[in-house]
Coordinates of C-alpha atoms and ligand atoms in Angstrom, one line a residue:
M1 CA -13.4 49.7 130.6
S2 CA -11.5 49.6 133.8
E3 CA -12.5 47.0 136.5
N4 CA -13.2 49.8 139.0
K5 CA -15.5 51.5 136.3
N6 CA -17.1 48.1 135.7
I7 CA -18.0 47.7 139.2
Q8 CA -18.9 50.9 139.8
N9 CA -21.8 50.6 136.7
R10 CA -22.7 47.2 138.4
R11 CA -23.6 49.0 141.5
A12 CA -25.2 51.7 139.8
F13 CA -27.9 49.0 138.0
L14 CA -28.2 47.4 141.6
K15 CA -29.1 50.6 143.2
L16 CA -31.6 51.8 140.2
S17 CA -33.3 48.3 140.3
L18 CA -34.3 49.2 143.7
L19 CA -34.5 53.1 144.2
G20 CA -37.0 53.5 141.0
S21 CA -39.7 51.8 143.2
A22 CA -38.4 52.3 146.6
I23 CA -38.3 55.9 146.5
G24 CA -39.8 56.7 143.2
A25 CA -37.8 57.8 140.3
T26 CA -37.6 60.9 138.7
Q27 CA -34.7 60.3 136.2
V28 CA -36.2 57.1 134.5
L29 CA -34.9 54.6 132.0
G30 CA -37.4 52.4 130.1
S31 CA -40.8 52.9 128.9
E32 CA -44.1 53.9 131.1
E33 CA -44.8 50.3 131.6
T34 CA -41.3 49.3 133.0
R35 CA -40.2 52.7 134.7
V36 CA -38.8 50.8 137.7
L37 CA -35.2 52.2 137.1
R38 CA -33.3 55.4 137.4
Q39 CA -29.6 56.1 137.9
A40 CA -28.0 55.9 141.4
T41 CA -26.6 59.4 142.3
H42 CA -23.2 59.5 143.7
Q43 CA -24.0 59.8 147.4
E44 CA -26.3 56.5 147.0
L45 CA -23.1 54.8 145.4
K46 CA -20.7 55.8 148.1
E47 CA -23.2 54.7 151.0
N48 CA -24.4 51.3 150.8
F49 CA -28.2 51.3 151.8
P50 CA -26.8 52.5 155.6
N51 CA -30.0 52.0 157.1
S52 CA -31.0 48.3 155.3
K53 CA -31.9 45.2 157.3
R54 CA -29.6 42.1 156.2
I55 CA -32.0 39.2 156.4
K56 CA -31.1 35.7 155.7
T57 CA -32.9 33.8 153.6
I58 CA -33.2 31.1 150.6
C59 CA -33.8 31.1 146.9
T60 CA -37.1 29.5 146.1
H61 CA -36.1 28.7 142.6
C62 CA -35.6 25.1 143.2
S63 CA -35.2 22.8 145.6
V64 CA -31.4 23.2 146.6
G65 CA -32.5 26.2 148.9
C66 CA -29.3 28.2 148.3
G67 CA -28.7 30.6 150.8
I68 CA -29.3 34.5 150.0
I69 CA -28.8 37.8 152.0
A70 CA -31.4 40.0 151.3
E71 CA -31.4 43.8 152.2
V72 CA -34.3 45.2 152.9
V73 CA -35.3 49.2 153.4
D74 CA -38.6 50.0 154.9
G75 CA -40.1 47.0 153.8
I76 CA -38.8 47.0 150.1
W77 CA -36.1 44.1 148.9
V78 CA -33.4 46.6 147.8
R79 CA -30.1 44.6 146.9
Q80 CA -29.1 40.6 147.6
E81 CA -25.8 38.7 148.1
V82 CA -25.0 35.2 148.5
A83 CA -24.7 34.1 151.8
Q84 CA -21.4 33.2 151.9
D85 CA -21.6 30.6 155.6
H86 CA -24.5 29.1 154.1
P87 CA -24.2 25.1 154.8
V88 CA -25.9 23.8 151.6
S89 CA -24.5 26.6 149.2
Q90 CA -21.6 28.1 150.8
G91 CA -21.2 31.0 148.9
G92 CA -22.4 30.5 145.6
H93 CA -25.7 30.0 143.9
C94 CA -26.7 29.6 139.8
C95 CA -27.7 32.5 137.3
K96 CA -31.4 31.6 138.5
G97 CA -30.9 32.6 142.0
A98 CA -28.5 35.7 141.3
D99 CA -31.3 37.3 140.2
M100 CA -34.1 36.5 142.7
I101 CA -34.7 39.7 143.6
D102 CA -35.5 40.9 140.3
R103 CA -38.0 38.0 140.1
V104 CA -39.2 38.6 143.1
R105 CA -39.8 42.2 142.5
S106 CA -40.8 41.7 138.9
T107 CA -43.8 44.4 137.5
T108 CA -45.2 41.0 135.4
R109 CA -45.0 38.4 138.5
L110 CA -48.2 36.9 138.7
R111 CA -49.7 37.4 142.5
Y112 CA -53.0 35.9 142.0
P113 CA -55.2 33.1 140.3
I114 CA -56.2 34.4 136.3
E115 CA -59.0 32.5 134.4
K116 CA -59.5 32.6 130.6
V117 CA -63.0 33.6 130.2
N118 CA -63.9 34.0 126.7
G119 CA -60.8 34.5 125.6
V120 CA -59.7 37.1 128.0
W121 CA -57.9 36.6 130.9
Q122 CA -59.0 37.6 134.4
K123 CA -58.7 38.0 137.7
T124 CA -60.3 35.5 140.0
S125 CA -60.1 33.9 143.6
W126 CA -58.3 31.1 145.3
D127 CA -61.6 29.8 146.7
S128 CA -63.0 30.1 142.9
S129 CA -60.1 28.7 141.2
M130 CA -59.5 25.3 143.5
D131 CA -63.2 24.9 143.1
K132 CA -63.2 24.9 139.4
I133 CA -60.1 22.6 139.7
A134 CA -61.2 20.1 142.2
K135 CA -64.3 19.7 140.1
K136 CA -62.8 19.3 136.8
I137 CA -60.2 16.3 138.1
T138 CA -63.8 14.7 140.0
E139 CA -65.2 14.8 136.3
V140 CA -62.2 13.6 134.6
R141 CA -61.7 10.8 137.3
E142 CA -65.1 9.4 137.1
K143 CA -65.6 9.5 133.5
Y144 CA -62.0 8.0 132.5
G145 CA -60.8 6.5 135.9
P146 CA -57.8 7.3 138.2
D147 CA -55.3 6.3 135.5
S148 CA -56.8 9.2 133.2
I149 CA -54.6 11.4 135.7
M150 CA -50.8 12.2 135.6
L151 CA -49.3 14.6 138.3
I152 CA -45.7 15.8 137.8
G153 CA -43.5 17.0 140.3
S154 CA -40.6 19.9 139.6
A155 CA -37.2 20.7 140.8
K156 CA -39.3 23.6 143.0
V157 CA -40.9 20.7 144.8
S158 CA -39.3 20.1 148.8
N159 CA -39.1 16.7 150.3
E160 CA -42.3 17.6 152.2
Q161 CA -44.3 18.6 149.2
S162 CA -43.1 15.9 147.2
Y163 CA -44.6 13.5 150.4
Y164 CA -48.1 14.8 149.8
V165 CA -47.9 14.7 146.2
R166 CA -47.3 11.3 146.5
K167 CA -50.0 11.0 148.9
F168 CA -52.7 13.1 146.9
A169 CA -51.7 10.8 143.9
A170 CA -52.6 7.6 145.8
F171 CA -55.9 9.3 147.1
L172 CA -57.0 9.8 143.1
G173 CA -56.0 5.7 143.1
T174 CA -53.2 6.6 140.8
N175 CA -49.3 5.3 140.4
N176 CA -49.1 8.2 137.4
I177 CA -46.6 10.7 139.6
D178 CA -43.2 11.3 138.1
H179 CA -40.7 14.5 138.1
Q180 CA -40.4 16.9 135.4
A181 CA -37.2 16.3 134.2
R182 CA -38.5 12.9 133.2
I183 CA -40.7 14.3 130.1
Ligands
LIG1 S1 -32.3 27.8 141.7 FE1 -29.8 27.9 141.6 S2 -29.7 29.5 143.5 FE2 -31.4 29.0 143.6 S3 -31.8 27.4 145.0 FE3 -31.8 26.1 142.7 S4 -29.2 26.1 142.8 FE4 -29.3 27.4 144.5

């Protein structure tokens, strides 16, 4: 396959990830549950989202915070590019950041808390989840002492978040805190 053909196919793929959800697909690829794709039209390939807004943002997958240019049409994130002038990533990012748009728009993305009730996952509220977790932590702490609890940070956690996770451990009364990479 020629280089031109390759580029066109990649662009077609980028287009179809957008247009299925933004405009409503007519020619759909995939099953009923995953119907978010369709072939881009010739015109769509020629015109690169002429009315899109280009918004500079960051990849949220890890705390490096690489720069991303998000193209948005009518409130829908339609395509991403690397931000060439970003001071940290300087026009590069890793494979996780490269598909940030697909993660954000994924139909399987968890958008609310869920709880397993009698073996079945059910939607629940943030207030209810937070109450239950807080109650459970308090119970464990009272029964087994503060050192029965450990807090694990993550590569997603920023400096500021790390600060308050550390504070939270101190309030609980434990020094059991570390980074996920340690385990
Ligand atoms: S996951 Fe990759 S692209 Fe995203 S911020 Fe981290 S290093 Fe950058």
